[in-house]
PDB file of C-alpha atoms in Angstrom:
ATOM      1  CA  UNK F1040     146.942 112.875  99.643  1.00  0.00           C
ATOM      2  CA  UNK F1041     145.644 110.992 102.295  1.00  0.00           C
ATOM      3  CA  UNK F1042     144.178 107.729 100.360  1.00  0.00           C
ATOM      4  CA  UNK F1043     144.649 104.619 101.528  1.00  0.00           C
ATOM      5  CA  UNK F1044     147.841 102.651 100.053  1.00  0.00           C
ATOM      6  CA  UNK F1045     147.419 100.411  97.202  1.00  0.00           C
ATOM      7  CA  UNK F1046     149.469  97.629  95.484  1.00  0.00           C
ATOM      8  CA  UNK F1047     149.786  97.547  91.810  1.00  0.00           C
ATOM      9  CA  UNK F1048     151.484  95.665  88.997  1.00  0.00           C
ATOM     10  CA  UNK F1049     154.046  97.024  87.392  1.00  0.00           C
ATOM     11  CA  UNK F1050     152.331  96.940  84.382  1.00  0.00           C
ATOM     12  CA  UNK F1051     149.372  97.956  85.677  1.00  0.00           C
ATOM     13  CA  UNK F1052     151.234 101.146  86.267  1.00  0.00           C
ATOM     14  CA  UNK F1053     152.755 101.626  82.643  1.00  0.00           C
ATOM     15  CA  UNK F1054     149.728 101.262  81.135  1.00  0.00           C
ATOM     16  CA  UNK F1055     148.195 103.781  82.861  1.00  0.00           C
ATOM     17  CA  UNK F1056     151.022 106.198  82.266  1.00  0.00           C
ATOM     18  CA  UNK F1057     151.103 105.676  78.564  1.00  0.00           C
ATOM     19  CA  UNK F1058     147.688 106.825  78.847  1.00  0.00           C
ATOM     20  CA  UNK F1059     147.831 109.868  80.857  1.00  0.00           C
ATOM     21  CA  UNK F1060     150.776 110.859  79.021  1.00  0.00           C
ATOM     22  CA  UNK F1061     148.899 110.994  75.224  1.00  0.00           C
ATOM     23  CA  UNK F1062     146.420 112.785  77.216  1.00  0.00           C
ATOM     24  CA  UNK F1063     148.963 115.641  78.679  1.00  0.00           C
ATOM     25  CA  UNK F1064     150.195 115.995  75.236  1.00  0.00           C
ATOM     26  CA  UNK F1065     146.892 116.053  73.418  1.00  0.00           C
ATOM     27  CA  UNK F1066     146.426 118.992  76.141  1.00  0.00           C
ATOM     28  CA  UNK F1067     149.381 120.833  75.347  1.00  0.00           C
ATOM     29  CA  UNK F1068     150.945 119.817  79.048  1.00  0.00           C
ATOM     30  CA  UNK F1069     154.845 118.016  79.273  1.00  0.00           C
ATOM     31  CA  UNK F1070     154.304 114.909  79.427  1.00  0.00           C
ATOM     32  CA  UNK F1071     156.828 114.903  82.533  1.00  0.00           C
ATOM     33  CA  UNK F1072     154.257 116.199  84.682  1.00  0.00           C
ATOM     34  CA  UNK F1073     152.745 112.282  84.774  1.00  0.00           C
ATOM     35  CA  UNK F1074     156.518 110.925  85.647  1.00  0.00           C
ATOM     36  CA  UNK F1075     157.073 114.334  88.258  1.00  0.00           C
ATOM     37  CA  UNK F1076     153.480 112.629  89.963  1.00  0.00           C
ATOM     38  CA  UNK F1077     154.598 109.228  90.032  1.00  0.00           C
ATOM     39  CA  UNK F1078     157.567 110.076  91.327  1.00  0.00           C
ATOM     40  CA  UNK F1079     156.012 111.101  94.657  1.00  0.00           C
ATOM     41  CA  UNK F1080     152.757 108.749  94.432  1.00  0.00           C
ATOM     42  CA  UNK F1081     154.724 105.675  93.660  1.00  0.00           C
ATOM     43  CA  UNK F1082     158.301 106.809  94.555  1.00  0.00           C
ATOM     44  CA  UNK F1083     159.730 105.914  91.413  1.00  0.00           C
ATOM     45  CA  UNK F1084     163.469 107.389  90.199  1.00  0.00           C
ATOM     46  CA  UNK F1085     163.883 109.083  87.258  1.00  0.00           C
ATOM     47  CA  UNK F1086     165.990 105.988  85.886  1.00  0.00           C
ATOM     48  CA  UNK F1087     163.142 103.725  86.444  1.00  0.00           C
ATOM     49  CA  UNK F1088     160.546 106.145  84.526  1.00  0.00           C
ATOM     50  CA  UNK F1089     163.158 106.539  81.551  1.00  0.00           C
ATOM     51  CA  UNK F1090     163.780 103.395  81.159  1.00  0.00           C
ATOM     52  CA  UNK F1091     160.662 101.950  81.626  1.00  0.00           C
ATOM     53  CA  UNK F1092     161.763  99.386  83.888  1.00  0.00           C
ATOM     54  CA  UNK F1093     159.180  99.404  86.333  1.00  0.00           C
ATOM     55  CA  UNK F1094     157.096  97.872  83.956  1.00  0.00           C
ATOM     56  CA  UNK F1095     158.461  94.504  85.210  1.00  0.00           C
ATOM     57  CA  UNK F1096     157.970  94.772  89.173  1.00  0.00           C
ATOM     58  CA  UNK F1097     155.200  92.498  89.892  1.00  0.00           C
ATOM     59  CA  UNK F1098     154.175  95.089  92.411  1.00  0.00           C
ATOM     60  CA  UNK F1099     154.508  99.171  92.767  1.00  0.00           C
ATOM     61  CA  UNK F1100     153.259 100.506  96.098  1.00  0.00           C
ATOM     62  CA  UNK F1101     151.420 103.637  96.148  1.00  0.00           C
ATOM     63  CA  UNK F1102     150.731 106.163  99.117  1.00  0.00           C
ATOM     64  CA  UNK F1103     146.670 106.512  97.085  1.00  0.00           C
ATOM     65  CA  UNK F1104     144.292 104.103  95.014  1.00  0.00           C
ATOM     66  CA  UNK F1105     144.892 104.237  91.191  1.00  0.00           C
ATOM     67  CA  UNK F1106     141.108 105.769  90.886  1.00  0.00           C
ATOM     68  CA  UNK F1107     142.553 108.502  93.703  1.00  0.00           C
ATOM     69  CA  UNK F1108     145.032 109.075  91.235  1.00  0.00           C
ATOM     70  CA  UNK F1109     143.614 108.910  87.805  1.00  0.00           C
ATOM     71  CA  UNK F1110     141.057 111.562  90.155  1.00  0.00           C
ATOM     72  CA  UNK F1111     143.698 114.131  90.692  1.00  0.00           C
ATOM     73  CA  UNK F1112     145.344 113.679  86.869  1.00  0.00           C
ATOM     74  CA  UNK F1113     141.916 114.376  85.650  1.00  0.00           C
ATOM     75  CA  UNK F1114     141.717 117.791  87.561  1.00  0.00           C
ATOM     76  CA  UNK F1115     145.244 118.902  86.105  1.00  0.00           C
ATOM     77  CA  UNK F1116     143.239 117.654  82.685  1.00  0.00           C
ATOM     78  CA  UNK F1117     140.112 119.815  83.036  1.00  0.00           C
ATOM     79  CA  UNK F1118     140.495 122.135  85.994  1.00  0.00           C
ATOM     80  CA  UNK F1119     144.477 123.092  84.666  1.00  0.00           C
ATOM     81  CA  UNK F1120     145.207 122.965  88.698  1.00  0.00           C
ATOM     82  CA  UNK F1121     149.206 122.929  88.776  1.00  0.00           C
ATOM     83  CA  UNK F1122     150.559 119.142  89.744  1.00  0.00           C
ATOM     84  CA  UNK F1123     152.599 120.459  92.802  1.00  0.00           C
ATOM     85  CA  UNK F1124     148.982 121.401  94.175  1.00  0.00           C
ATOM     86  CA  UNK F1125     148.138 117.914  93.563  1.00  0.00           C
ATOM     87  CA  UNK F1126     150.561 116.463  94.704  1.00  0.00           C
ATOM     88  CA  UNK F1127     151.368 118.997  98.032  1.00  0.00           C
ATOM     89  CA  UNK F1128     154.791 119.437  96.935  1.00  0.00           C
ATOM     90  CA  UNK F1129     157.351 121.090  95.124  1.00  0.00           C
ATOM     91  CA  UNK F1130     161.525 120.563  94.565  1.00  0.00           C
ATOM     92  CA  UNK F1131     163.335 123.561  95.465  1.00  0.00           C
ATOM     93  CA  UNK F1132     167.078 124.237  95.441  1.00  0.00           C
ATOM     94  CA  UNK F1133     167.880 121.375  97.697  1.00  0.00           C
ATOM     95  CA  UNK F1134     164.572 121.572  99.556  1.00  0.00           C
ATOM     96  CA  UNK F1135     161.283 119.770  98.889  1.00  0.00           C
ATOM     97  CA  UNK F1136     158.540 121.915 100.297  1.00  0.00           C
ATOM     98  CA  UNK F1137     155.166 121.664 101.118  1.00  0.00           C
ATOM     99  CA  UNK F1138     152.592 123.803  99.017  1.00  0.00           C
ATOM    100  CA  UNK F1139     148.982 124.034  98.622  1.00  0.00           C
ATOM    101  CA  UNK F1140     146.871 127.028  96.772  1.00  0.00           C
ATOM    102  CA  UNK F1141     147.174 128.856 100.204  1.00  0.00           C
ATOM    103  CA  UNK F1142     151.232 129.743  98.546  1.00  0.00           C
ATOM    104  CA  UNK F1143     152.831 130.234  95.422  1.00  0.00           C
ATOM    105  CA  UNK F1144     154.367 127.228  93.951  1.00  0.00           C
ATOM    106  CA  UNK F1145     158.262 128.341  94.289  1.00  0.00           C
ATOM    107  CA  UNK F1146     159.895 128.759  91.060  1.00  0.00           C
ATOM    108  CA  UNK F1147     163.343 127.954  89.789  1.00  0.00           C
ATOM    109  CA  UNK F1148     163.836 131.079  88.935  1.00  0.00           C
ATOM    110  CA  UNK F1149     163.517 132.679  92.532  1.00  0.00           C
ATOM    111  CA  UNK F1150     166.734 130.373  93.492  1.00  0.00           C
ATOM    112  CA  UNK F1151     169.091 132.985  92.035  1.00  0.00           C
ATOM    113  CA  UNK F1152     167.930 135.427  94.586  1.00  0.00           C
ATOM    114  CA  UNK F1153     169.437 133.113  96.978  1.00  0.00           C
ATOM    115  CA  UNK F1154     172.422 133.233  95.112  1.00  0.00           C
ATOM    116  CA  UNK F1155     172.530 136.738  95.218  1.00  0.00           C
ATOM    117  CA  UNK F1156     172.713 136.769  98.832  1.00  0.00           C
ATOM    118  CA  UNK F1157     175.664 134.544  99.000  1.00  0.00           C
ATOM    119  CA  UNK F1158     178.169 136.783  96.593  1.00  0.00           C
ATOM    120  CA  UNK F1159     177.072 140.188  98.471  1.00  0.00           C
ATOM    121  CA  UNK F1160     177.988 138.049 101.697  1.00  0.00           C
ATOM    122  CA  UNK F1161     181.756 136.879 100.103  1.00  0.00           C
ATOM    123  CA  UNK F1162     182.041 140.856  99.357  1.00  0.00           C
ATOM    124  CA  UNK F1163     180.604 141.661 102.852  1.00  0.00           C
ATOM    125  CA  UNK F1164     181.545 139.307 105.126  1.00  0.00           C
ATOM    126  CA  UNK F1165     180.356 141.109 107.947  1.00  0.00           C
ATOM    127  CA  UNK F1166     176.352 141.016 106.118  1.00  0.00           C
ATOM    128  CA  UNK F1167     176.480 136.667 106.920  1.00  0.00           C
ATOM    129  CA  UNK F1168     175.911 137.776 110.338  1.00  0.00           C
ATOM    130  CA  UNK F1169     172.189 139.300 112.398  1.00  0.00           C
ATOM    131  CA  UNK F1170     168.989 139.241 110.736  1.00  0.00           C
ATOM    132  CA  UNK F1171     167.787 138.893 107.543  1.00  0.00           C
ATOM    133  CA  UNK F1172     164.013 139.231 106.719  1.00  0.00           C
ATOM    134  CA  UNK F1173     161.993 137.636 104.332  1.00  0.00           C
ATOM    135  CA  UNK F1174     159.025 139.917 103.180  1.00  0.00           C
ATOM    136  CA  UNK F1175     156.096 137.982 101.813  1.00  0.00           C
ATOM    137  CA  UNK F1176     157.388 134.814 102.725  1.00  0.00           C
ATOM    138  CA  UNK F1177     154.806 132.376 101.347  1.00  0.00           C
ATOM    139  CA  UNK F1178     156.122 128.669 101.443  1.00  0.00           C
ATOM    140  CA  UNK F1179     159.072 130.253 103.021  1.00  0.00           C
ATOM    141  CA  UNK F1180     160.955 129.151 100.144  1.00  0.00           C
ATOM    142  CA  UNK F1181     163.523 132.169 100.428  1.00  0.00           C
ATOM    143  CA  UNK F1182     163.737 132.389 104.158  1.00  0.00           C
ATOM    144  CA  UNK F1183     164.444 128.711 104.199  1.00  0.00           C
ATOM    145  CA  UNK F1184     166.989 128.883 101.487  1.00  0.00           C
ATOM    146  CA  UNK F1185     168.693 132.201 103.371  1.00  0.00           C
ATOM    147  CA  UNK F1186     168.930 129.711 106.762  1.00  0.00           C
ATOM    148  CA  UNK F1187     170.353 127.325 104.965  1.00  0.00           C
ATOM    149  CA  UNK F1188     173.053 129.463 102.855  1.00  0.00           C
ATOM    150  CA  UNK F1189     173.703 132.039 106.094  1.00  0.00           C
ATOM    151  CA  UNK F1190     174.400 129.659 108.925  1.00  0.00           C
ATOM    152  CA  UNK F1191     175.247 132.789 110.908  1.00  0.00           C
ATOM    153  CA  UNK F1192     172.201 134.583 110.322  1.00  0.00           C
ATOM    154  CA  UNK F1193     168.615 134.655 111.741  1.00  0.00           C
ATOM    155  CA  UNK F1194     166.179 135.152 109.466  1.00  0.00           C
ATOM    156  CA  UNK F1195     162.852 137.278 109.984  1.00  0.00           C
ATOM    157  CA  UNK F1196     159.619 136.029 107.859  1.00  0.00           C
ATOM    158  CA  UNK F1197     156.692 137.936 106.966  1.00  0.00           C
ATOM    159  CA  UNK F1198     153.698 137.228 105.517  1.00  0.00           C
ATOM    160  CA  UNK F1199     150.157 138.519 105.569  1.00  0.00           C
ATOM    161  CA  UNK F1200     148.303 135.230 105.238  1.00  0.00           C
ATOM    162  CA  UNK F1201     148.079 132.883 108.340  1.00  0.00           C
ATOM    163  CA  UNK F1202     147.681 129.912 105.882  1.00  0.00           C
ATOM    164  CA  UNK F1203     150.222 130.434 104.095  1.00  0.00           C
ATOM    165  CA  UNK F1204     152.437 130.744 107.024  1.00  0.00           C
ATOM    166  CA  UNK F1205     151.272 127.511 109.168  1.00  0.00           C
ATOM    167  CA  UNK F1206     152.851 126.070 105.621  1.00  0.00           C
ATOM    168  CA  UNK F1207     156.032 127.970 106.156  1.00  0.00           C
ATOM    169  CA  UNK F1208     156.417 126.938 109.506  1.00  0.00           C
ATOM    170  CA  UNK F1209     155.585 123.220 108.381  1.00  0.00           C
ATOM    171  CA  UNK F1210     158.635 123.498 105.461  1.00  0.00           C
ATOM    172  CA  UNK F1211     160.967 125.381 108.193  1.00  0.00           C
ATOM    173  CA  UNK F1212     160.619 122.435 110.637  1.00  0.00           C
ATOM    174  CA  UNK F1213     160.752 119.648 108.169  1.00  0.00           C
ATOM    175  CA  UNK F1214     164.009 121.037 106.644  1.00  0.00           C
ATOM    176  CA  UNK F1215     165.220 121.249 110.853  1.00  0.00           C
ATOM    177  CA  UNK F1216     165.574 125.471 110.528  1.00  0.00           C
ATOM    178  CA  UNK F1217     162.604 126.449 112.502  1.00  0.00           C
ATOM    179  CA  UNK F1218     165.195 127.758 115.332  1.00  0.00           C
ATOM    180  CA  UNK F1219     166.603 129.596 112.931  1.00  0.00           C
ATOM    181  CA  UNK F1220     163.542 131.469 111.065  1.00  0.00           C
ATOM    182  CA  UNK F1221     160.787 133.211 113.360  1.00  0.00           C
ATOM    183  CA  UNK F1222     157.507 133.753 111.757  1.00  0.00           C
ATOM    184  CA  UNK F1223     155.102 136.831 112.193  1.00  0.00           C
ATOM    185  CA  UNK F1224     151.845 137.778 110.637  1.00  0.00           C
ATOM    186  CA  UNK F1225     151.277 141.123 108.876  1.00  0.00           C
ATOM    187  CA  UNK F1226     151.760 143.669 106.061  1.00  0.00           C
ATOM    188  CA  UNK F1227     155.446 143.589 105.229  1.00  0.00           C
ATOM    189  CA  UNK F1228     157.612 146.010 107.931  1.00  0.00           C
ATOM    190  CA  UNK F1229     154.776 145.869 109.953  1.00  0.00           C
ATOM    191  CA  UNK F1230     156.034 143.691 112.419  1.00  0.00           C
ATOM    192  CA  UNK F1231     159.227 144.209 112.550  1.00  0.00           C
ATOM    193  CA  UNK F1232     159.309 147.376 114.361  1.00  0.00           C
ATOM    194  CA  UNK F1233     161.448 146.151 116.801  1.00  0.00           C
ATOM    195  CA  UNK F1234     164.379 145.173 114.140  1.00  0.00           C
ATOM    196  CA  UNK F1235     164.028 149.364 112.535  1.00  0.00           C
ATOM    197  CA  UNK F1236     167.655 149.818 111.966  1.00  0.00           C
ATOM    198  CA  UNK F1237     168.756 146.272 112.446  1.00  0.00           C
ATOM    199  CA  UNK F1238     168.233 144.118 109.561  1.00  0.00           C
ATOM    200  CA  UNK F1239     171.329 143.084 107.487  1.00  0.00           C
ATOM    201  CA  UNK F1240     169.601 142.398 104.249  1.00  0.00           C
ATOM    202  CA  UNK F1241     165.867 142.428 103.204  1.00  0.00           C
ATOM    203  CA  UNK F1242     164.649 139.670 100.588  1.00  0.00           C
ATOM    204  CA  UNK F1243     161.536 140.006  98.405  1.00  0.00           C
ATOM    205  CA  UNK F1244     159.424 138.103  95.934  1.00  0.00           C
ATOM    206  CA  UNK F1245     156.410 140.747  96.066  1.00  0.00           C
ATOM    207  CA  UNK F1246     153.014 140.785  93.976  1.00  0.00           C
ATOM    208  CA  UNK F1247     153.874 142.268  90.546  1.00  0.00           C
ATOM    209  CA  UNK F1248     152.268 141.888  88.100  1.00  0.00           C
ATOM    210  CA  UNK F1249     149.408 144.177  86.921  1.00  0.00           C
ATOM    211  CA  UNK F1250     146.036 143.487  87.940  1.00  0.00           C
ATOM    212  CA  UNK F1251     144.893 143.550  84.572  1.00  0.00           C
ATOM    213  CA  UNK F1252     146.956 140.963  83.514  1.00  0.00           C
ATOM    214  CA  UNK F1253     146.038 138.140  85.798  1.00  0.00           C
ATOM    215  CA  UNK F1254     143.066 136.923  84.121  1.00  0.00           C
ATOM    216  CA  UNK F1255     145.591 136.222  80.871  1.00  0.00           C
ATOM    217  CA  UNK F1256     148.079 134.679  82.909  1.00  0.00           C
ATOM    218  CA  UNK F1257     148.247 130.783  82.401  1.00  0.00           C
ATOM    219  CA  UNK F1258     144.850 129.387  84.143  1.00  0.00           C
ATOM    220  CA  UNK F1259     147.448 127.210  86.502  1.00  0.00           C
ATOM    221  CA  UNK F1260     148.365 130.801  87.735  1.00  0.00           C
ATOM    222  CA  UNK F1261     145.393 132.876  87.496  1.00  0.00           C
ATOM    223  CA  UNK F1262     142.865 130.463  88.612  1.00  0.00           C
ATOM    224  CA  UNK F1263     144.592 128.474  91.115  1.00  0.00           C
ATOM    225  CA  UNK F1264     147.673 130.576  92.772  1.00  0.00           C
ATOM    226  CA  UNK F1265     146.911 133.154  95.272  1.00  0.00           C
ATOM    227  CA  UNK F1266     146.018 136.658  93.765  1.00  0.00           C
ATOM    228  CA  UNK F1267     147.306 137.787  96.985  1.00  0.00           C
ATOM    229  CA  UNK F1268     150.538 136.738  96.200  1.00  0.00           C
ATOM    230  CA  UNK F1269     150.195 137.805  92.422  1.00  0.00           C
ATOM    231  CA  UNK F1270     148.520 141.357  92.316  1.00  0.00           C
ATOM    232  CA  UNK F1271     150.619 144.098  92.212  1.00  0.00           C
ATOM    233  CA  UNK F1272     148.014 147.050  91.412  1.00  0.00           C
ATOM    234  CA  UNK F1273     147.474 148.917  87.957  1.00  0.00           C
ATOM    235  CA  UNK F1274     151.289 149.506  87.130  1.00  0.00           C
ATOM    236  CA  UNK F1275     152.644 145.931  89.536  1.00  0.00           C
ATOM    237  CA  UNK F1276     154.750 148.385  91.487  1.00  0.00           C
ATOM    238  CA  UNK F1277     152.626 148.778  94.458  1.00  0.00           C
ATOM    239  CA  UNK F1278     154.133 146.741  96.769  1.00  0.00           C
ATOM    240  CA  UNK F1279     157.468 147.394  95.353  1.00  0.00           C
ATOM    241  CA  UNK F1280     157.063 150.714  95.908  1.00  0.00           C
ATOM    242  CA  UNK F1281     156.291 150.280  99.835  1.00  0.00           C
ATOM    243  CA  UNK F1282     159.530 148.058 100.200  1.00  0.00           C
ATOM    244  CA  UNK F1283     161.672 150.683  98.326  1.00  0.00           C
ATOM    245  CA  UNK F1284     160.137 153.424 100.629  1.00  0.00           C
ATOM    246  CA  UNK F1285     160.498 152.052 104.036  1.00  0.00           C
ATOM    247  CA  UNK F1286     163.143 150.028 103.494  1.00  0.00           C
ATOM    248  CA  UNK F1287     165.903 152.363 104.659  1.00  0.00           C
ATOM    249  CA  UNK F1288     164.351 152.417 108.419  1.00  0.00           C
ATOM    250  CA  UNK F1289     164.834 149.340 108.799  1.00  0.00           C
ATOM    251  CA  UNK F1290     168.350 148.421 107.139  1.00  0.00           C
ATOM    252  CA  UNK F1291     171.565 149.148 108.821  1.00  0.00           C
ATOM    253  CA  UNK F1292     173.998 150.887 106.910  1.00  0.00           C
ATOM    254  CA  UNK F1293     175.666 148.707 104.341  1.00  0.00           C
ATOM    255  CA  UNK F1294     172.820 146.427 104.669  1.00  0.00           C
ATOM    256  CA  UNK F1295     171.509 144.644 101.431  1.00  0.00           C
ATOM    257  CA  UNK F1296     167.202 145.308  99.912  1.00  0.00           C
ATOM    258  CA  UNK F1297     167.424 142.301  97.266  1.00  0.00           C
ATOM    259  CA  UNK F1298     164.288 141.750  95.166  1.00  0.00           C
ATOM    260  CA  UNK F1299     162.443 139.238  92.431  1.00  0.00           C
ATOM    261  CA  UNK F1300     160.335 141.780  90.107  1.00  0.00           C
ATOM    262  CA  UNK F1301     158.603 141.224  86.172  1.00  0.00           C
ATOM    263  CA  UNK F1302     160.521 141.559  83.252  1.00  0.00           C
ATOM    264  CA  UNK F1303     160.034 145.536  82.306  1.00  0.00           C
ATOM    265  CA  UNK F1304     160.209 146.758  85.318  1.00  0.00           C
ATOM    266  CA  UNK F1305     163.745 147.092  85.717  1.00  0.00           C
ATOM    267  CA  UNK F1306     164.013 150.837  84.641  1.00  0.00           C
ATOM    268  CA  UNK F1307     160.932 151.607  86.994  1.00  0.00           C
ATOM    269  CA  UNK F1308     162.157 150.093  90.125  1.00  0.00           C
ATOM    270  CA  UNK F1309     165.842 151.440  89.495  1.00  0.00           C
ATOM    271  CA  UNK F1310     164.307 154.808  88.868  1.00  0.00           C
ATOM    272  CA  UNK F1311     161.813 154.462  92.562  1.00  0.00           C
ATOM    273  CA  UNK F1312     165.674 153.243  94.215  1.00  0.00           C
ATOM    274  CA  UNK F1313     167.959 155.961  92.875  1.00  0.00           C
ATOM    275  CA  UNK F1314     164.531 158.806  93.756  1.00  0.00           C
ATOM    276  CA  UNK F1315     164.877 157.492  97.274  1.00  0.00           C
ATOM    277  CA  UNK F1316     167.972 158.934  97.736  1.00  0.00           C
ATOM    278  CA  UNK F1317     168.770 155.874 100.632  1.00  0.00           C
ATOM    279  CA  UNK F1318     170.703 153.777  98.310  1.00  0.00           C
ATOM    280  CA  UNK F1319     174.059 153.034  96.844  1.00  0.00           C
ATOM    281  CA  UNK F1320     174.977 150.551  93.841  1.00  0.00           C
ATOM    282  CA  UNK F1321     171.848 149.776  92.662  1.00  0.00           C
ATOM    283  CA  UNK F1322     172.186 146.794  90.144  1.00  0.00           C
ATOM    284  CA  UNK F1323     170.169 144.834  88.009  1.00  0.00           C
ATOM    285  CA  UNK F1324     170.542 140.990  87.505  1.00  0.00           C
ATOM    286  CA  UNK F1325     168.716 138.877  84.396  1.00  0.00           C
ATOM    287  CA  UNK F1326     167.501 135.023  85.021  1.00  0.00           C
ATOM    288  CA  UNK F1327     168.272 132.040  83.421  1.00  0.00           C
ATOM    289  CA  UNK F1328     166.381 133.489  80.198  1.00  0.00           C
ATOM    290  CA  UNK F1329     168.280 136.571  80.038  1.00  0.00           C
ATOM    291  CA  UNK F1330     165.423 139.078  81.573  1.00  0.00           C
ATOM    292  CA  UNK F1331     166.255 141.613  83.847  1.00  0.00           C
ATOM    293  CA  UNK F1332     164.007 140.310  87.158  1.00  0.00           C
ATOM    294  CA  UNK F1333     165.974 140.816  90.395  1.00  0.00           C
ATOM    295  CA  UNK F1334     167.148 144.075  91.600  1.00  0.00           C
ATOM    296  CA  UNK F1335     169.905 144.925  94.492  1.00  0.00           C
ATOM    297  CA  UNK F1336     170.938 147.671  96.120  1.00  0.00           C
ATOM    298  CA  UNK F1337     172.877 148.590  99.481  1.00  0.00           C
ATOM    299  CA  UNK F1338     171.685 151.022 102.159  1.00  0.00           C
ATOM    300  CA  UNK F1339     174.134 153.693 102.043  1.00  0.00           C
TER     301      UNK F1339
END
């Protein structure tokens, strides 16, 4: 958002939020989406928002005009485009990272893969050190999160889209790791040749989910997030398939494949692992909800 600054009353303020907020509930939207806005249009706390006390300040500052911002609440109204879009940003972990529809908006979820990487590196200390790659990197959400959790570690990031990478590069250098993540463009291994054998651990958040079931998906997702990102052919293994398969060339022995994948396809992808015949302890791990999403499994 690029709008000029504007000063506003305080009150000014609340009465337009009591507004938009009967309006995200008439549309069956949290009403916490107007405060998560305000938050980063008129750098209000959470305290302030709960308690209302803003409401007082003869003056709020914000980084657009109020019609610039009544203009982007009335897209997430009709056009259902997510609020991190609008507002270029999303929290994650201890990051805040830029996104636009060029990336997938980073989930919650997608921390625990993160996680992950952390206990298989108390088990195996000697996995915190070399590089790590991050296939499909997007924001660069996990390689950033990787840097930040493997200070020992250089991290590898892939992705096939130039856009979304000029954003991961942004996110890397904001959060101070860009000497510690090195970018490429391509199709997954593809550029890595130079690492085959190398790579300590290989993290994934691939397309998944079947192409027939985009156009049901929420219309934040399926109209405004990047199919590339989202498509994972007829069965959402395709790409899952590729990183099971070539994988092994590029791990060194011990090394860690870690994975984000839908609920259901745990039996599938554990099945494509063990029919490899490259790995060792394959494991399944549920999220916060209890469903089976992330898989792990060590090159033997």
């Amino acid at each position: 958002m690029t709008a000029e600054r504007q000063q506003i009353s305080g009150f000014a303020l609340w009465q337009w939020r009591s507004i938009t907020q009967k309006q995200a509930i008439e549309a069956g939207m949290s009403p916490q989406e107007v405060d998560w806005l305000l938050r980063e249009v008129a750098g209000l706390d959470r305290l302030s928002l709960r308690l209302e006390s803003f409401k007082t300040q003869p003056e709020v500052l914000l980084s657009c005009s109020l019609e610039t911002l009544a203009h982007l609440w009335q897209q997430r109204l009709d056009a259902r485009v997510p609020v991190q879009y609008l507002a270029g940003i999303a929290p994650w972990r201890q990051f805040v990272l830029r996104v636009s529809p060029a990336v997938l908006i980073p989930r919650p979820e997608t921390e625990y893969l993160i996680d992950l990487a952390l206990s298989v590196v108390e088990r195996n200390p000697e996995l915190a050190l070399g590089n790590w790659a991050d296939l499909g990197t997007g924001s660069g959400a996990i390689a950033i999160g990787l840097a930040s959790a493997l200070p020992h570690a250089l991290l590898h990031a892939v992705d096939l889209s130039e856009s979304a990478l000029s954003i991961a590069r942004e996110n890397a250098a904001a959060n101070g790791l860009s000497d510690r993540i090195q970018f490429y463009q391509g199709s997954w291994f593809e550029p890595l040749t130079a690492l085959q054998g190398q790579l300590s651990g290989i993290v994934s958040n691939p397309p998944y989910i079947p192409s027939q079931l985009i156009p049901d998906l929420q219309p934040e997702v399926s109209r405004h997030e990047p199919h590339l990102a989202l498509d994972g052919g007829a069965d959402g293994l395709d790409d899952i398939r590729q990183l099971v398969s070539i994988a092994p060339r590029y791990l060194r022995s011990g090394g860690v494949w870690m994975i984000e994948m839908m609920a259901g396809q745990a039996m599938q992808v554990s099945q494509l692992l063990q029919q490899q015949g490259s790995y060792r302890e394959i494991q399944i791990y549920a999220d916060f909800a209890g469903l089976d999403r992330f898989a792990l499994a060590y090159r033997q």
